[in-house]
Amino acid sequence: CQRRLSRHARTAPRVRNRAHIPFFTVHRPGSCYTRAQALAMPETKPKIVVVAGPTAFALTSVAIKLAQMFNGEIVSADSIQIYRYMDVGSAKPTNEEMALVKHHMIDIRDPDQEFTAGDYVKEARECVENIAHRGKLPLVVGGTGLYIRCLLGGIVDLPHA
């Protein structure tokens, strides 16, 4: 591995903490700012917690405990839990689990309805904002990385094909 690196790359100092670098960029949806500019901006987005992982990895039980500890509500980020009647293989929360903590974005579409990542972002952002507006902590929980990346990083609004 060392042989493939250029002489400059091998001798360049390693940076452990980028906080002191003045041009370290911070990305926000649609823009790129220097670290100083980003730190000077007021934080307008609600704070959220993301619990991500594969199906059947006990995400729901962890999220329920976190929601109970920190007065939160759960926003599902699972592409299968969106659909009604698709309970097998989706690890949907049981009725008992859903009674413990309020869940959002579960059973909101029929299987024959189209649902895109853009649709998810629009509806999940509404849920997150409503939860935060009520003074609770939104927990985004699931295993669909595309949904989570689009929710956190934004998505380009293009016309439908």
PDB file of C-alpha atoms in Angstrom:
ATOM      1  CA  CYS A   1       0.000   0.000   0.000  1.00  0.00           C
ATOM      2  CA  GLN A   2       2.858   2.418   0.841  1.00  0.00           C
ATOM      3  CA  ARG A   3       4.519   1.727  -2.512  1.00  0.00           C
ATOM      4  CA  ARG A   4       1.484   2.905  -4.456  1.00  0.00           C
ATOM      5  CA  LEU A   5       1.361   6.283  -2.719  1.00  0.00           C
ATOM      6  CA  SER A   6       3.284   9.170  -4.194  1.00  0.00           C
ATOM      7  CA  ARG A   7       6.291  10.515  -2.298  1.00  0.00           C
ATOM      8  CA  HIS A   8       4.271  13.641  -1.401  1.00  0.00           C
ATOM      9  CA  ALA A   9       1.370  11.591  -0.005  1.00  0.00           C
ATOM     10  CA  ARG A  10       3.755   9.527   2.141  1.00  0.00           C
ATOM     11  CA  THR A  11       5.454  12.598   3.619  1.00  0.00           C
ATOM     12  CA  ALA A  12       2.385  14.841   4.028  1.00  0.00           C
ATOM     13  CA  PRO A  13       1.458  15.425   7.663  1.00  0.00           C
ATOM     14  CA  ARG A  14      -1.570  13.547   8.873  1.00  0.00           C
ATOM     15  CA  VAL A  15      -4.390  15.754  10.168  1.00  0.00           C
ATOM     16  CA  ARG A  16      -6.262  14.351  13.130  1.00  0.00           C
ATOM     17  CA  ASN A  17      -8.421  17.327  14.012  1.00  0.00           C
ATOM     18  CA  ARG A  18      -9.708  19.495  11.196  1.00  0.00           C
ATOM     19  CA  ALA A  19     -11.101  22.129  13.563  1.00  0.00           C
ATOM     20  CA  HIS A  20      -8.038  24.324  13.104  1.00  0.00           C
ATOM     21  CA  ILE A  21      -8.185  24.252   9.284  1.00  0.00           C
ATOM     22  CA  PRO A  22      -9.785  27.554   8.162  1.00  0.00           C
ATOM     23  CA  PHE A  23     -11.105  26.256   4.839  1.00  0.00           C
ATOM     24  CA  PHE A  24     -12.640  23.014   6.061  1.00  0.00           C
ATOM     25  CA  THR A  25     -16.034  22.960   4.360  1.00  0.00           C
ATOM     26  CA  VAL A  26     -19.337  22.150   5.969  1.00  0.00           C
ATOM     27  CA  HIS A  27     -22.050  20.938   3.613  1.00  0.00           C
ATOM     28  CA  ARG A  28     -25.652  21.877   4.072  1.00  0.00           C
ATOM     29  CA  PRO A  29     -28.364  21.036   1.560  1.00  0.00           C
ATOM     30  CA  GLY A  30     -27.782  23.080  -1.561  1.00  0.00           C
ATOM     31  CA  SER A  31     -24.738  24.979  -0.305  1.00  0.00           C
ATOM     32  CA  CYS A  32     -21.139  24.727   0.821  1.00  0.00           C
ATOM     33  CA  TYR A  33     -19.679  27.022   3.477  1.00  0.00           C
ATOM     34  CA  THR A  34     -16.334  27.395   5.206  1.00  0.00           C
ATOM     35  CA  ARG A  35     -16.259  26.181   8.783  1.00  0.00           C
ATOM     36  CA  ALA A  36     -16.232  29.774  10.098  1.00  0.00           C
ATOM     37  CA  GLN A  37     -19.291  30.705   8.030  1.00  0.00           C
ATOM     38  CA  ALA A  38     -21.173  27.604   9.147  1.00  0.00           C
ATOM     39  CA  LEU A  39     -20.384  28.232  12.819  1.00  0.00           C
ATOM     40  CA  ALA A  40     -21.593  31.833  12.530  1.00  0.00           C
ATOM     41  CA  MET A  41     -24.980  30.775  11.126  1.00  0.00           C
ATOM     42  CA  PRO A  42     -27.909  30.282  13.458  1.00  0.00           C
ATOM     43  CA  GLU A  43     -29.023  26.654  13.671  1.00  0.00           C
ATOM     44  CA  THR A  44     -32.544  26.514  12.268  1.00  0.00           C
ATOM     45  CA  LYS A  45     -32.888  22.808  11.608  1.00  0.00           C
ATOM     46  CA  PRO A  46     -34.309  20.570  14.310  1.00  0.00           C
ATOM     47  CA  LYS A  47     -31.879  18.196  15.964  1.00  0.00           C
ATOM     48  CA  ILE A  48     -32.577  14.541  15.212  1.00  0.00           C
ATOM     49  CA  VAL A  49     -31.153  11.177  16.204  1.00  0.00           C
ATOM     50  CA  VAL A  50     -30.603   8.519  13.528  1.00  0.00           C
ATOM     51  CA  VAL A  51     -30.642   4.833  14.452  1.00  0.00           C
ATOM     52  CA  ALA A  52     -29.667   2.902  11.325  1.00  0.00           C
ATOM     53  CA  GLY A  53     -28.918  -0.722  10.561  1.00  0.00           C
ATOM     54  CA  PRO A  54     -30.181  -3.820   8.782  1.00  0.00           C
ATOM     55  CA  THR A  55     -33.593  -5.410   9.282  1.00  0.00           C
ATOM     56  CA  ALA A  56     -33.977  -7.638  12.367  1.00  0.00           C
ATOM     57  CA  PHE A  57     -31.131  -5.868  14.164  1.00  0.00           C
ATOM     58  CA  ALA A  58     -33.325  -4.764  17.123  1.00  0.00           C
ATOM     59  CA  LEU A  59     -33.481  -1.164  15.895  1.00  0.00           C
ATOM     60  CA  THR A  60     -37.064  -0.754  17.053  1.00  0.00           C
ATOM     61  CA  SER A  61     -36.388  -1.822  20.633  1.00  0.00           C
ATOM     62  CA  VAL A  62     -33.333   0.459  20.855  1.00  0.00           C
ATOM     63  CA  ALA A  63     -35.295   3.359  19.370  1.00  0.00           C
ATOM     64  CA  ILE A  64     -38.209   2.820  21.749  1.00  0.00           C
ATOM     65  CA  LYS A  65     -35.869   2.916  24.747  1.00  0.00           C
ATOM     66  CA  LEU A  66     -34.197   6.084  23.428  1.00  0.00           C
ATOM     67  CA  ALA A  67     -37.558   7.701  22.716  1.00  0.00           C
ATOM     68  CA  GLN A  68     -38.754   6.929  26.233  1.00  0.00           C
ATOM     69  CA  MET A  69     -35.524   8.227  27.791  1.00  0.00           C
ATOM     70  CA  PHE A  70     -35.389  11.453  25.775  1.00  0.00           C
ATOM     71  CA  ASN A  71     -39.099  12.190  25.180  1.00  0.00           C
ATOM     72  CA  GLY A  72     -39.013  11.365  21.483  1.00  0.00           C
ATOM     73  CA  GLU A  73     -41.078   9.995  18.641  1.00  0.00           C
ATOM     74  CA  ILE A  74     -39.982   7.571  15.923  1.00  0.00           C
ATOM     75  CA  VAL A  75     -39.917   8.322  12.192  1.00  0.00           C
ATOM     76  CA  SER A  76     -39.462   5.124  10.176  1.00  0.00           C
ATOM     77  CA  ALA A  77     -36.778   5.134   7.470  1.00  0.00           C
ATOM     78  CA  ASP A  78     -37.623   1.720   6.083  1.00  0.00           C
ATOM     79  CA  SER A  79     -38.765   1.352   2.471  1.00  0.00           C
ATOM     80  CA  ILE A  80     -40.979  -1.661   3.235  1.00  0.00           C
ATOM     81  CA  GLN A  81     -42.628  -0.393   6.431  1.00  0.00           C
ATOM     82  CA  ILE A  82     -44.120   2.457   4.369  1.00  0.00           C
ATOM     83  CA  TYR A  83     -46.538  -0.023   2.784  1.00  0.00           C
ATOM     84  CA  ARG A  84     -49.642  -1.541   4.334  1.00  0.00           C
ATOM     85  CA  TYR A  85     -50.095  -5.337   4.277  1.00  0.00           C
ATOM     86  CA  MET A  86     -46.336  -5.995   3.957  1.00  0.00           C
ATOM     87  CA  ASP A  87     -45.756  -7.158   7.513  1.00  0.00           C
ATOM     88  CA  VAL A  88     -43.812 -10.349   6.840  1.00  0.00           C
ATOM     89  CA  GLY A  89     -40.084  -9.767   6.480  1.00  0.00           C
ATOM     90  CA  SER A  90     -40.251  -6.059   7.300  1.00  0.00           C
ATOM     91  CA  ALA A  91     -39.780  -6.224  11.091  1.00  0.00           C
ATOM     92  CA  LYS A  92     -42.573  -3.701  11.571  1.00  0.00           C
ATOM     93  CA  PRO A  93     -43.161  -2.700  15.168  1.00  0.00           C
ATOM     94  CA  THR A  94     -45.941  -4.592  16.884  1.00  0.00           C
ATOM     95  CA  ASN A  95     -49.093  -2.842  18.078  1.00  0.00           C
ATOM     96  CA  GLU A  96     -47.737  -3.055  21.631  1.00  0.00           C
ATOM     97  CA  GLU A  97     -44.471  -1.360  20.595  1.00  0.00           C
ATOM     98  CA  MET A  98     -46.359   1.322  18.690  1.00  0.00           C
ATOM     99  CA  ALA A  99     -48.485   1.975  21.788  1.00  0.00           C
ATOM    100  CA  LEU A 100     -45.343   2.697  23.856  1.00  0.00           C
ATOM    101  CA  VAL A 101     -44.026   5.453  21.574  1.00  0.00           C
ATOM    102  CA  LYS A 102     -45.676   7.291  18.694  1.00  0.00           C
ATOM    103  CA  HIS A 103     -44.443   6.059  15.277  1.00  0.00           C
ATOM    104  CA  HIS A 104     -44.595   7.902  11.950  1.00  0.00           C
ATOM    105  CA  MET A 105     -44.181   6.831   8.306  1.00  0.00           C
ATOM    106  CA  ILE A 106     -45.524   3.293   8.834  1.00  0.00           C
ATOM    107  CA  ASP A 107     -48.422   1.866   6.778  1.00  0.00           C
ATOM    108  CA  ILE A 108     -48.969   5.108   4.852  1.00  0.00           C
ATOM    109  CA  ARG A 109     -49.272   3.662   1.302  1.00  0.00           C
ATOM    110  CA  ASP A 110     -50.842   0.669  -0.391  1.00  0.00           C
ATOM    111  CA  PRO A 111     -48.430  -1.635  -2.246  1.00  0.00           C
ATOM    112  CA  ASP A 112     -49.748  -0.547  -5.651  1.00  0.00           C
ATOM    113  CA  GLN A 113     -49.037   3.150  -4.984  1.00  0.00           C
ATOM    114  CA  GLU A 114     -45.822   4.805  -6.151  1.00  0.00           C
ATOM    115  CA  PHE A 115     -43.562   6.144  -3.412  1.00  0.00           C
ATOM    116  CA  THR A 116     -40.213   7.746  -4.232  1.00  0.00           C
ATOM    117  CA  ALA A 117     -37.289   8.949  -2.136  1.00  0.00           C
ATOM    118  CA  GLY A 118     -38.511  12.473  -2.855  1.00  0.00           C
ATOM    119  CA  ASP A 119     -41.922  11.602  -1.443  1.00  0.00           C
ATOM    120  CA  TYR A 120     -40.219  10.159   1.625  1.00  0.00           C
ATOM    121  CA  VAL A 121     -38.141  13.301   2.188  1.00  0.00           C
ATOM    122  CA  LYS A 122     -41.182  15.576   1.880  1.00  0.00           C
ATOM    123  CA  GLU A 123     -43.330  13.575   4.296  1.00  0.00           C
ATOM    124  CA  ALA A 124     -40.559  12.673   6.740  1.00  0.00           C
ATOM    125  CA  ARG A 125     -39.423  16.313   6.985  1.00  0.00           C
ATOM    126  CA  GLU A 126     -42.981  17.282   7.859  1.00  0.00           C
ATOM    127  CA  CYS A 127     -43.014  14.631  10.581  1.00  0.00           C
ATOM    128  CA  VAL A 128     -39.623  15.717  11.953  1.00  0.00           C
ATOM    129  CA  GLU A 129     -40.630  19.387  12.009  1.00  0.00           C
ATOM    130  CA  ASN A 130     -43.955  18.615  13.720  1.00  0.00           C
ATOM    131  CA  ILE A 131     -42.251  16.458  16.344  1.00  0.00           C
ATOM    132  CA  ALA A 132     -39.609  19.112  17.042  1.00  0.00           C
ATOM    133  CA  HIS A 133     -42.259  21.853  17.123  1.00  0.00           C
ATOM    134  CA  ARG A 134     -44.015  19.945  19.916  1.00  0.00           C
ATOM    135  CA  GLY A 135     -40.740  19.923  21.889  1.00  0.00           C
ATOM    136  CA  LYS A 136     -39.985  16.261  21.352  1.00  0.00           C
ATOM    137  CA  LEU A 137     -36.909  14.556  19.901  1.00  0.00           C
ATOM    138  CA  PRO A 138     -37.331  13.025  16.418  1.00  0.00           C
ATOM    139  CA  LEU A 139     -35.645   9.634  16.033  1.00  0.00           C
ATOM    140  CA  VAL A 140     -35.197   8.515  12.428  1.00  0.00           C
ATOM    141  CA  VAL A 141     -35.002   4.725  12.549  1.00  0.00           C
ATOM    142  CA  GLY A 142     -34.463   2.196   9.776  1.00  0.00           C
ATOM    143  CA  GLY A 143     -32.229   0.547   7.276  1.00  0.00           C
ATOM    144  CA  THR A 144     -32.950   2.278   3.976  1.00  0.00           C
ATOM    145  CA  GLY A 145     -29.771   4.283   3.557  1.00  0.00           C
ATOM    146  CA  LEU A 146     -31.102   6.189   0.555  1.00  0.00           C
ATOM    147  CA  TYR A 147     -33.991   7.568   2.595  1.00  0.00           C
ATOM    148  CA  ILE A 148     -31.693   8.572   5.447  1.00  0.00           C
ATOM    149  CA  ARG A 149     -29.097  10.194   3.155  1.00  0.00           C
ATOM    150  CA  CYS A 150     -31.773  12.137   1.279  1.00  0.00           C
ATOM    151  CA  LEU A 151     -33.474  13.267   4.479  1.00  0.00           C
ATOM    152  CA  LEU A 152     -30.222  14.503   6.011  1.00  0.00           C
ATOM    153  CA  GLY A 153     -28.425  15.753   2.909  1.00  0.00           C
ATOM    154  CA  GLY A 154     -31.258  16.909   0.699  1.00  0.00           C
ATOM    155  CA  ILE A 155     -32.445  15.823  -2.702  1.00  0.00           C
ATOM    156  CA  VAL A 156     -32.635  17.567  -6.059  1.00  0.00           C
ATOM    157  CA  ASP A 157     -36.196  18.488  -7.007  1.00  0.00           C
ATOM    158  CA  LEU A 158     -36.571  17.269 -10.600  1.00  0.00           C
ATOM    159  CA  PRO A 159     -39.755  16.852 -12.643  1.00  0.00           C
ATOM    160  CA  HIS A 160     -41.271  13.376 -12.847  1.00  0.00           C
ATOM    161  CA  ALA A 161     -40.360  11.330 -15.899  1.00  0.00           C
TER     162      ALA A 161
END
